[in-house]
Coordinates of C-alpha atoms in Angstrom, one line a residue:
M1 CA -18.2 4.8 -33.6
R2 CA -21.2 3.0 -35.1
I3 CA -24.3 4.8 -34.7
R4 CA -27.8 3.7 -35.6
V5 CA -30.4 6.4 -36.6
V6 CA -33.9 5.3 -36.6
G7 CA -36.1 7.6 -38.5
A8 CA -35.1 8.9 -42.0
G9 CA -37.3 12.1 -42.1
V10 CA -36.0 15.7 -41.7
M11 CA -34.4 15.3 -38.4
G12 CA -33.0 11.7 -38.9
R13 CA -31.4 12.4 -42.2
G14 CA -29.9 15.5 -40.7
I15 CA -28.5 13.5 -37.8
A16 CA -27.1 11.0 -40.2
Q17 CA -25.4 13.7 -42.2
W18 CA -23.9 15.5 -39.1
A19 CA -22.6 12.0 -38.0
V20 CA -21.1 10.6 -41.1
T21 CA -19.5 14.0 -41.8
A22 CA -17.7 13.7 -38.4
G23 CA -16.4 10.3 -39.4
H24 CA -18.8 7.9 -37.8
T25 CA -20.4 4.9 -39.4
V26 CA -24.2 5.4 -39.5
E27 CA -26.9 2.7 -40.1
L28 CA -29.9 4.6 -41.1
A29 CA -33.4 2.7 -40.7
D30 CA -37.1 3.6 -41.0
A31 CA -40.3 1.9 -40.8
R32 CA -40.7 2.8 -44.5
P33 CA -37.6 1.4 -46.5
E34 CA -38.3 3.8 -49.3
A35 CA -37.7 6.7 -46.8
V36 CA -34.2 5.3 -46.2
D37 CA -33.4 5.5 -49.8
E38 CA -34.7 8.9 -50.2
A39 CA -32.6 10.0 -47.1
V40 CA -29.4 8.4 -48.6
G41 CA -30.0 10.4 -51.7
F42 CA -30.6 13.6 -49.8
V43 CA -27.4 13.2 -47.7
S44 CA -25.5 12.5 -50.7
G45 CA -26.8 15.5 -52.5
M46 CA -26.0 17.8 -49.5
L47 CA -22.4 16.6 -49.3
G48 CA -22.2 17.1 -53.2
R49 CA -23.4 20.7 -52.7
A50 CA -20.6 21.1 -49.9
V51 CA -18.1 20.1 -52.5
E52 CA -19.4 22.6 -55.1
K53 CA -19.1 25.3 -52.3
G54 CA -15.7 24.3 -51.4
R55 CA -16.7 23.5 -47.8
T56 CA -15.4 19.8 -48.1
S57 CA -13.2 17.7 -50.7
A58 CA -14.8 15.4 -53.2
E59 CA -12.8 12.5 -51.4
D60 CA -13.9 13.4 -48.0
A61 CA -17.7 13.5 -49.2
A62 CA -17.3 10.2 -50.9
A63 CA -15.9 8.7 -47.8
A64 CA -18.8 10.2 -45.7
V65 CA -21.4 8.7 -48.1
E66 CA -19.7 5.3 -47.9
R67 CA -20.1 5.4 -44.0
L68 CA -23.8 5.6 -44.6
V69 CA -25.3 2.2 -44.3
P70 CA -29.0 1.7 -45.2
L71 CA -30.9 -0.9 -43.2
R72 CA -34.0 -2.6 -44.2
S73 CA -35.4 -2.9 -40.6
P74 CA -34.9 -0.6 -37.6
L75 CA -34.8 -3.8 -35.4
A76 CA -32.0 -5.6 -37.4
P77 CA -29.5 -7.2 -35.1
G78 CA -26.3 -5.0 -34.6
D79 CA -23.6 -6.3 -32.4
G80 CA -21.3 -3.5 -33.1
V81 CA -23.8 -0.6 -32.6
D82 CA -22.4 1.9 -29.8
L83 CA -25.4 4.3 -30.0
V84 CA -28.9 4.5 -31.2
V85 CA -30.5 7.9 -32.0
E86 CA -34.3 7.9 -32.4
A87 CA -36.0 10.4 -34.4
V88 CA -39.4 9.1 -35.1
L89 CA -42.9 10.2 -34.6
E90 CA -43.5 12.4 -31.3
D91 CA -45.6 9.7 -29.7
L92 CA -44.8 8.2 -26.4
A93 CA -46.2 4.8 -27.3
V94 CA -44.4 4.8 -30.8
K95 CA -41.0 5.7 -29.2
T96 CA -41.5 3.2 -26.2
E97 CA -42.3 0.3 -28.6
L98 CA -39.4 1.0 -30.8
F99 CA -37.0 1.2 -27.7
T100 CA -38.3 -2.0 -26.3
G101 CA -37.5 -3.8 -29.6
L102 CA -34.1 -2.2 -29.8
E103 CA -33.0 -3.4 -26.5
K104 CA -33.6 -6.9 -27.4
V105 CA -31.6 -6.9 -30.5
L106 CA -28.7 -4.6 -29.6
P107 CA -25.9 -5.3 -27.1
A108 CA -26.4 -4.2 -23.5
S109 CA -23.5 -1.7 -24.0
A110 CA -25.3 0.3 -26.6
V111 CA -26.6 3.6 -25.4
L112 CA -30.1 4.7 -26.5
A113 CA -30.9 8.2 -27.2
T114 CA -34.1 10.0 -28.1
N115 CA -34.4 13.1 -30.1
T116 CA -37.7 14.0 -28.7
S117 CA -38.4 17.7 -28.3
S118 CA -41.4 17.6 -26.1
L119 CA -41.8 14.1 -24.4
S120 CA -40.4 13.3 -21.0
V121 CA -37.3 11.2 -21.3
T122 CA -38.0 9.6 -18.1
R123 CA -41.4 8.4 -19.3
I124 CA -40.0 6.9 -22.5
A125 CA -37.2 5.2 -20.5
A126 CA -39.7 3.7 -18.1
G127 CA -41.1 1.2 -20.6
L128 CA -37.6 -0.3 -21.0
T129 CA -36.2 -3.4 -19.1
D130 CA -33.1 -1.3 -18.4
P131 CA -34.0 2.3 -18.3
S132 CA -30.5 3.5 -17.4
R133 CA -29.3 3.1 -20.7
L134 CA -31.5 5.8 -22.2
A135 CA -31.1 9.5 -22.4
G136 CA -32.4 12.5 -24.6
L137 CA -30.1 13.7 -27.3
H138 CA -32.0 16.6 -28.8
F139 CA -30.8 18.3 -32.2
F140 CA -32.1 21.3 -33.9
N141 CA -33.1 21.5 -37.6
P142 CA -31.3 21.8 -39.8
V143 CA -28.9 19.6 -37.9
P144 CA -25.6 20.3 -39.8
L145 CA -26.0 24.0 -39.4
M146 CA -27.6 24.3 -35.9
R147 CA -24.5 23.4 -34.1
I148 CA -25.9 22.7 -30.6
A149 CA -27.4 19.7 -28.9
E150 CA -29.2 19.1 -25.6
V151 CA -28.2 16.2 -23.6
V152 CA -31.0 15.2 -21.3
P153 CA -30.6 12.5 -18.6
G154 CA -33.7 10.8 -17.4
A155 CA -34.4 10.1 -13.7
A156 CA -32.9 6.7 -14.1
T157 CA -30.2 7.3 -16.7
R158 CA -26.9 5.9 -15.5
P159 CA -24.0 8.3 -14.7
G160 CA -21.7 7.4 -17.6
V161 CA -24.3 8.0 -20.3
V162 CA -24.3 11.9 -20.1
P163 CA -20.5 12.3 -20.3
F164 CA -20.5 9.7 -23.2
L165 CA -23.0 11.8 -25.2
V166 CA -21.3 15.2 -24.5
D167 CA -17.9 13.9 -25.5
L168 CA -19.6 12.4 -28.8
V169 CA -21.3 15.8 -29.6
E170 CA -18.3 18.0 -28.8
K171 CA -15.8 15.8 -30.7
S172 CA -18.2 15.7 -33.8
G173 CA -18.4 19.6 -34.2
H174 CA -21.3 20.6 -32.2
R175 CA -21.7 22.2 -28.7
A176 CA -23.5 20.2 -25.9
V177 CA -25.5 21.4 -23.1
V178 CA -26.7 19.3 -20.2
V179 CA -30.5 19.9 -19.5
A180 CA -32.8 18.5 -16.8
D181 CA -35.6 16.4 -18.1
T182 CA -38.1 19.2 -17.9
P183 CA -41.0 20.5 -20.3
G184 CA -39.3 22.0 -23.3
F185 CA -35.8 21.1 -22.1
L186 CA -33.8 24.3 -22.5
V187 CA -34.0 25.9 -26.0
N188 CA -37.7 25.5 -26.3
H189 CA -38.3 26.8 -22.8
A190 CA -36.1 29.7 -23.0
G191 CA -37.6 30.7 -26.4
R192 CA -41.0 31.3 -24.7
G193 CA -39.9 34.3 -23.4
L194 CA -39.8 36.3 -26.6
I195 CA -42.9 34.9 -28.4
T196 CA -45.4 34.8 -25.3
E197 CA -44.4 38.5 -24.6
A198 CA -44.7 39.4 -28.3
L199 CA -48.2 37.8 -28.5
A200 CA -49.2 39.8 -25.1
L201 CA -48.1 43.1 -26.9
L202 CA -50.2 42.1 -29.8
E203 CA -53.2 41.3 -27.7
E204 CA -53.0 44.7 -26.1
D205 CA -52.6 46.4 -29.5
V206 CA -49.3 48.2 -28.5
A207 CA -48.3 47.7 -32.0
D208 CA -48.8 45.4 -35.1
A209 CA -46.9 42.4 -35.7
A210 CA -44.7 44.1 -38.3
G211 CA -44.1 46.9 -35.8
I212 CA -43.1 44.6 -32.8
D213 CA -40.9 42.8 -35.2
R214 CA -39.0 46.1 -36.4
I215 CA -38.4 46.9 -32.7
A216 CA -37.1 43.5 -32.0
R217 CA -34.7 43.5 -34.9
D218 CA -33.5 47.2 -34.7
V219 CA -33.6 47.9 -31.0
L220 CA -32.7 44.4 -29.5
G221 CA -30.6 43.3 -32.6
L222 CA -32.5 40.1 -33.1
R223 CA -32.0 38.6 -36.7
M224 CA -35.8 37.9 -37.0
G225 CA -38.7 39.5 -35.2
P226 CA -40.8 37.0 -33.1
F227 CA -43.6 36.8 -35.7
E228 CA -41.1 36.4 -38.7
L229 CA -39.7 33.7 -36.7
T230 CA -43.2 32.1 -36.0
D231 CA -44.1 32.3 -39.6
L232 CA -40.9 30.4 -40.6
T233 CA -41.3 27.6 -38.1
G234 CA -45.2 27.5 -38.2
L235 CA -47.6 28.8 -35.7
D236 CA -49.1 25.4 -35.3
V237 CA -45.7 24.1 -34.0
T238 CA -45.0 27.3 -32.0
A239 CA -48.5 27.0 -30.3
S240 CA -48.0 23.4 -29.4
V241 CA -44.6 24.2 -27.9
I242 CA -46.1 27.1 -25.9
D243 CA -49.0 25.0 -24.5
T244 CA -46.8 22.1 -23.7
V245 CA -44.2 24.1 -21.6
W246 CA -46.9 26.1 -19.9
Q247 CA -49.0 23.0 -18.9
G248 CA -45.7 21.2 -17.9
F249 CA -44.9 24.0 -15.5
R250 CA -48.3 23.8 -14.0
H251 CA -49.7 27.0 -15.8
S252 CA -46.9 29.3 -14.8
E253 CA -47.9 32.9 -15.2
R254 CA -44.5 33.7 -16.6
L255 CA -45.3 31.3 -19.5
R256 CA -48.9 32.1 -20.2
P257 CA -50.1 31.5 -23.8
S258 CA -52.0 34.0 -25.8
Y259 CA -55.9 33.7 -26.7
L260 CA -54.7 34.7 -30.1
T261 CA -53.1 31.5 -31.1
P262 CA -56.0 28.9 -31.1
N263 CA -58.2 30.6 -33.6
R264 CA -55.3 31.3 -35.9
V265 CA -54.1 27.8 -35.9
A266 CA -57.6 26.6 -36.6
A267 CA -57.9 29.0 -39.5
G268 CA -54.8 27.5 -41.1
L269 CA -52.7 30.8 -40.6
H270 CA -49.7 28.8 -39.8
G271 CA -47.1 30.9 -41.8
R272 CA -45.1 30.3 -44.8
K273 CA -46.2 26.6 -45.2
T274 CA -49.6 27.7 -45.7
G275 CA -49.0 30.9 -47.5
R276 CA -50.4 33.0 -44.8
G277 CA -49.5 33.7 -41.3
F278 CA -48.7 37.1 -39.4
Y279 CA -47.6 38.0 -43.0
E280 CA -48.6 37.1 -46.5
H281 CA -46.2 34.6 -48.2
G282 CA -45.8 33.1 -51.7
P283 CA -45.8 34.5 -55.3
G284 CA -47.3 38.0 -55.4
A285 CA -47.6 38.3 -51.7
P286 CA -47.6 42.1 -50.6
V287 CA -44.5 43.3 -48.8
A288 CA -44.9 44.6 -45.3
P289 CA -46.4 48.0 -45.2
A290 CA -44.1 51.0 -45.5
E291 CA -43.6 53.1 -42.5
P292 CA -45.3 56.6 -42.8
P293 CA -43.0 59.4 -43.8
V294 CA -41.5 61.9 -41.1
T295 CA -43.4 65.2 -41.7
G296 CA -43.4 67.0 -38.3
D297 CA -41.4 69.9 -37.2
A298 CA -38.0 68.8 -36.0
A299 CA -37.2 72.3 -34.7
R300 CA -40.0 72.2 -32.2
P301 CA -38.6 72.6 -28.6
V302 CA -38.3 69.6 -26.4
H303 CA -38.6 69.4 -22.6
V304 CA -37.3 66.4 -20.8
P305 CA -38.3 66.4 -17.2
G306 CA -36.2 65.4 -14.2
D307 CA -32.5 64.7 -13.4
A308 CA -32.5 60.9 -13.3
P309 CA -29.8 59.2 -15.6
D310 CA -32.2 58.2 -18.3
A311 CA -33.5 61.9 -18.5
Q312 CA -29.9 63.2 -18.7
E313 CA -29.1 60.7 -21.5
V314 CA -32.1 61.8 -23.5
R315 CA -31.0 65.3 -23.2
R316 CA -27.4 64.7 -24.1
V317 CA -28.3 62.7 -27.2
L318 CA -30.9 65.4 -28.4
R319 CA -28.5 68.3 -27.7
A320 CA -25.7 66.3 -29.7
E321 CA -28.2 66.0 -32.5
G322 CA -29.0 69.7 -32.6
A323 CA -32.5 69.4 -31.1
V324 CA -34.0 72.6 -29.5
L325 CA -34.2 72.0 -25.7
D326 CA -36.5 73.7 -23.4
E327 CA -34.3 73.7 -20.2
G328 CA -36.9 75.4 -17.9
A329 CA -38.1 73.9 -14.6
R330 CA -41.5 73.4 -16.2
P331 CA -42.3 72.8 -20.0
G332 CA -43.0 75.8 -21.9
D333 CA -46.2 76.3 -23.8
R334 CA -45.1 75.2 -27.1
C335 CA -42.7 72.5 -26.4
V336 CA -43.4 68.7 -26.6
V337 CA -42.3 66.8 -23.5
L338 CA -40.4 63.5 -23.8
V339 CA -40.2 61.2 -20.7
P340 CA -37.9 58.3 -20.7
V341 CA -39.8 55.2 -19.2
W342 CA -38.3 52.2 -17.5
G343 CA -41.0 49.7 -16.7
T344 CA -43.6 52.4 -16.1
T345 CA -46.0 54.2 -18.4
V346 CA -46.3 57.7 -19.7
A347 CA -49.7 58.2 -18.4
E348 CA -48.2 57.4 -14.9
A349 CA -45.4 60.2 -15.4
V350 CA -48.2 62.7 -16.5
A351 CA -50.2 62.0 -13.3
E352 CA -47.2 62.2 -10.9
L353 CA -45.4 65.1 -12.5
G354 CA -48.1 67.3 -13.4
L355 CA -47.3 67.3 -17.2
P356 CA -49.4 68.3 -20.1
A357 CA -51.2 65.2 -21.2
G358 CA -51.5 66.2 -24.9
R359 CA -48.0 67.1 -25.4
T360 CA -46.2 64.4 -23.3
L361 CA -44.8 61.2 -25.0
G362 CA -42.6 58.4 -23.9
V363 CA -39.2 57.5 -25.2
D364 CA -37.5 54.1 -24.6
P365 CA -34.0 54.5 -23.3
L366 CA -33.0 51.2 -24.9
S367 CA -33.7 52.7 -28.4
L368 CA -31.6 55.8 -28.0
G369 CA -28.4 54.1 -29.3
A370 CA -30.1 51.7 -31.5
R371 CA -31.0 51.6 -35.1
R372 CA -34.5 52.6 -34.4
R373 CA -36.1 54.8 -31.8
V374 CA -39.4 54.1 -30.1
L375 CA -41.9 56.9 -29.1
A376 CA -45.0 56.0 -27.0
M377 CA -48.3 57.8 -27.3
T378 CA -51.0 57.9 -24.9
P379 CA -54.9 58.3 -25.5
A380 CA -54.5 62.0 -24.7
S381 CA -51.7 62.5 -27.1
D382 CA -52.1 65.4 -29.6
P383 CA -51.5 64.1 -33.1
N384 CA -49.3 67.2 -33.8
A385 CA -47.3 66.5 -30.8
V386 CA -46.7 63.0 -32.0
R387 CA -45.8 64.2 -35.4
D388 CA -43.4 66.8 -34.2
A389 CA -41.7 64.5 -31.5
R390 CA -41.2 61.8 -34.1
A391 CA -39.5 64.3 -36.3
V392 CA -37.3 65.4 -33.5
L393 CA -36.1 61.8 -32.7
A394 CA -35.7 60.8 -36.2
R395 CA -33.0 63.5 -36.8
S396 CA -29.6 61.9 -35.9
G397 CA -26.8 64.1 -37.2
E398 CA -27.0 64.0 -41.1
A399 CA -28.7 60.6 -41.0
A400 CA -32.3 59.9 -40.4
V401 CA -33.2 57.1 -37.9
P402 CA -36.6 55.3 -38.2
V403 CA -38.9 56.1 -35.4
S404 CA -41.7 53.6 -34.3
V405 CA -44.8 55.1 -32.6
V406 CA -46.5 52.6 -30.2
R407 CA -49.4 52.8 -27.7
D408 CA -48.2 53.6 -24.1
T409 CA -47.7 50.5 -22.2
A410 CA -45.5 49.7 -19.0
G411 CA -41.9 49.5 -20.2
S412 CA -42.7 50.0 -24.0
V413 CA -42.0 47.0 -26.5
A414 CA -38.3 46.4 -26.4
Q415 CA -38.1 46.5 -22.5
R416 CA -41.0 44.1 -22.3
L417 CA -39.5 41.5 -24.7
L418 CA -36.1 41.8 -23.0
A419 CA -37.6 41.5 -19.4
S420 CA -39.5 38.4 -20.5
M421 CA -36.4 36.7 -22.0
V422 CA -34.2 37.5 -19.0
S423 CA -36.9 36.5 -16.6
V424 CA -37.7 33.1 -18.4
A425 CA -33.8 32.4 -18.5
A426 CA -33.5 33.3 -14.9
S427 CA -36.3 30.9 -13.8
I428 CA -34.6 28.1 -15.7
A429 CA -31.4 28.8 -13.7
E430 CA -32.9 29.0 -10.3
R431 CA -34.5 25.7 -10.9
A432 CA -31.2 24.3 -11.9
I433 CA -32.5 23.0 -15.2
A434 CA -29.3 24.0 -16.8
A435 CA -26.2 26.0 -15.8
P436 CA -26.1 29.8 -16.6
A437 CA -23.3 29.3 -19.2
D438 CA -25.1 26.3 -20.9
I439 CA -28.4 28.6 -20.9
D440 CA -26.7 31.5 -22.7
L441 CA -24.8 29.0 -25.2
A442 CA -27.9 27.2 -26.0
V443 CA -29.9 30.4 -26.7
T444 CA -27.4 32.0 -28.9
A445 CA -26.6 28.9 -30.8
G446 CA -30.2 27.5 -30.9
L447 CA -32.2 30.8 -31.2
G448 CA -29.6 33.1 -32.8
Y449 CA -30.0 35.7 -30.2
P450 CA -27.2 38.4 -30.2
H451 CA -26.5 37.6 -26.6
G452 CA -27.4 34.9 -24.1
P453 CA -30.3 36.3 -22.0
L454 CA -28.4 36.2 -18.6
A455 CA -25.3 37.9 -20.2
W456 CA -27.8 40.4 -21.9
G457 CA -29.2 41.1 -18.6
D458 CA -25.7 41.7 -17.2
R459 CA -25.1 44.2 -20.2
I460 CA -28.0 46.1 -18.7
G461 CA -26.9 45.6 -15.1
A462 CA -28.5 43.3 -12.6
A463 CA -29.9 46.2 -10.5
R464 CA -31.3 47.9 -13.5
M465 CA -32.9 44.6 -14.7
L466 CA -34.4 44.3 -11.3
A467 CA -35.8 47.8 -11.4
L468 CA -37.3 47.0 -14.7
H469 CA -39.0 43.8 -13.4
R470 CA -40.3 45.5 -10.4
A471 CA -41.6 48.5 -12.2
L472 CA -43.5 46.1 -14.7
Y473 CA -44.9 44.1 -11.8
G474 CA -45.9 47.2 -9.9
T475 CA -47.3 49.1 -12.8
T476 CA -49.4 46.2 -14.2
G477 CA -50.0 43.9 -11.1
D478 CA -49.5 41.0 -13.6
P479 CA -47.8 37.9 -12.0
R480 CA -46.2 37.4 -15.4
Y481 CA -43.7 40.1 -14.4
R482 CA -43.1 39.1 -10.8
P483 CA -39.2 39.4 -10.2
T484 CA -37.3 36.1 -10.0
R485 CA -35.3 35.1 -7.0
W486 CA -32.3 34.7 -9.4
V487 CA -32.4 38.3 -10.4
T488 CA -33.2 39.6 -7.1
E489 CA -30.6 37.9 -5.1
R490 CA -27.9 38.8 -7.6
A491 CA -28.9 42.4 -7.8
R492 CA -28.8 42.8 -4.0
L493 CA -25.5 40.9 -3.7
G494 CA -23.8 42.8 -6.4
L495 CA -23.3 39.6 -8.5
P496 CA -23.9 39.2 -12.3
L497 CA -26.8 37.1 -13.5
T498 CA -24.4 34.7 -15.2
E499 CA -22.9 33.8 -11.7
A500 CA -24.0 30.3 -10.8
G501 CA -22.6 30.6 -7.3
A502 CA -21.4 27.8 -5.2
P503 CA -23.5 24.7 -5.3
P504 CA -25.7 24.0 -2.1
P505 CA -24.6 21.1 0.1
H506 CA -27.2 18.8 -1.1
A507 CA -26.1 19.1 -4.7
A508 CA -23.2 16.6 -4.0
R509 CA -25.3 13.9 -2.8

């Protein structure tokens, strides 16, 4: 296949490298001819590196470089071009002008694709004489390593274009997901669940950025915490995506931005590229602050109230680790009280169960089998009780487990992050923006989560996820946490969250 890539920046040269490696001939063009020469040199260098690391042979690398054809003009005639992939400035007028020129110099059979990450595919196509030939083909940086692409039909895209692009992507070594033309498409939309909730937790001073990141990594299993990831991608970029998706969905409460970001962006706290974001970066930058040592009395008796499954599990774990359990109907005078919370607060348990406020703390059930445990303290917590409860939770057989102490909030940190990720993915599914399987595929491949959000919800259980969403909503009154129809229906019907169900009759029209 002959592909013309217009735009020789980071994305364009990445797309070109992916395509020539897959065996396609690539015409590479840019408004700046010198950028094309730089991109050709970059691709040649990357393929040379692949040879050095044993990932490809010298012959295959040389053949791939031969398939890279530099053009002096993006609008050069090209009778043999099958596909154009545009990767230029994220500006509607610029893209529309480019495609208007391309449809005049390329055959009518050539498919036009935009790599836009934020603009409407339909609006770009609307400026063409034949809008039916254009679709979105959105890759992620670095393209050769991020083996996923979103195929986005516009409102006027003809039926054959989508299967053509899906087939091209799949046969060229990447996975393809078909996504409706909506703000943020799929990956950028789904990614808002984690970062918007992390920012909300930071707003509320539940924990600092490093503390939230530790819980996200060690309890949820994410490779990078939300603030580490934001520093890597750039807060200016992240904030723009947050606002674009929120505004595009008419100020959906589930996607509500944080007041923290505008001032940080204005101050240049963008992350690694500016030397400072939520963390310090660069030579001589301080490492993240060390966690305080465990100094409490691990032999202090612990009372876990109630007979609910979470309470039974806390007692089982503590008993297995040799903790001293107070098994009385009411907590003794000396013990600390550990309440497992699921979408609710420690303060609510203190009031409902008549527990001693100074000695009652919360434990997140999600953290019991994880690499880190999470302890929640209230404004009434006695510092000695916090210290001793942390020591009890930190003892896990012969090995110590790190314990994060956070402020009491509905659901604690990990539950809120997970609930938000599942809710946003469920709202994508119920709008039919993408199929459930494609949502999970795109998120694991594009965002690196250990599980797709819907499959993750199924690991917890649809009914338990619904209970978490209802508890968060009921405890806070914040519409951000209102249960989705997708989760509610599947929990009531005993279906997994990954179940798409039969399509409605109108879907076949």
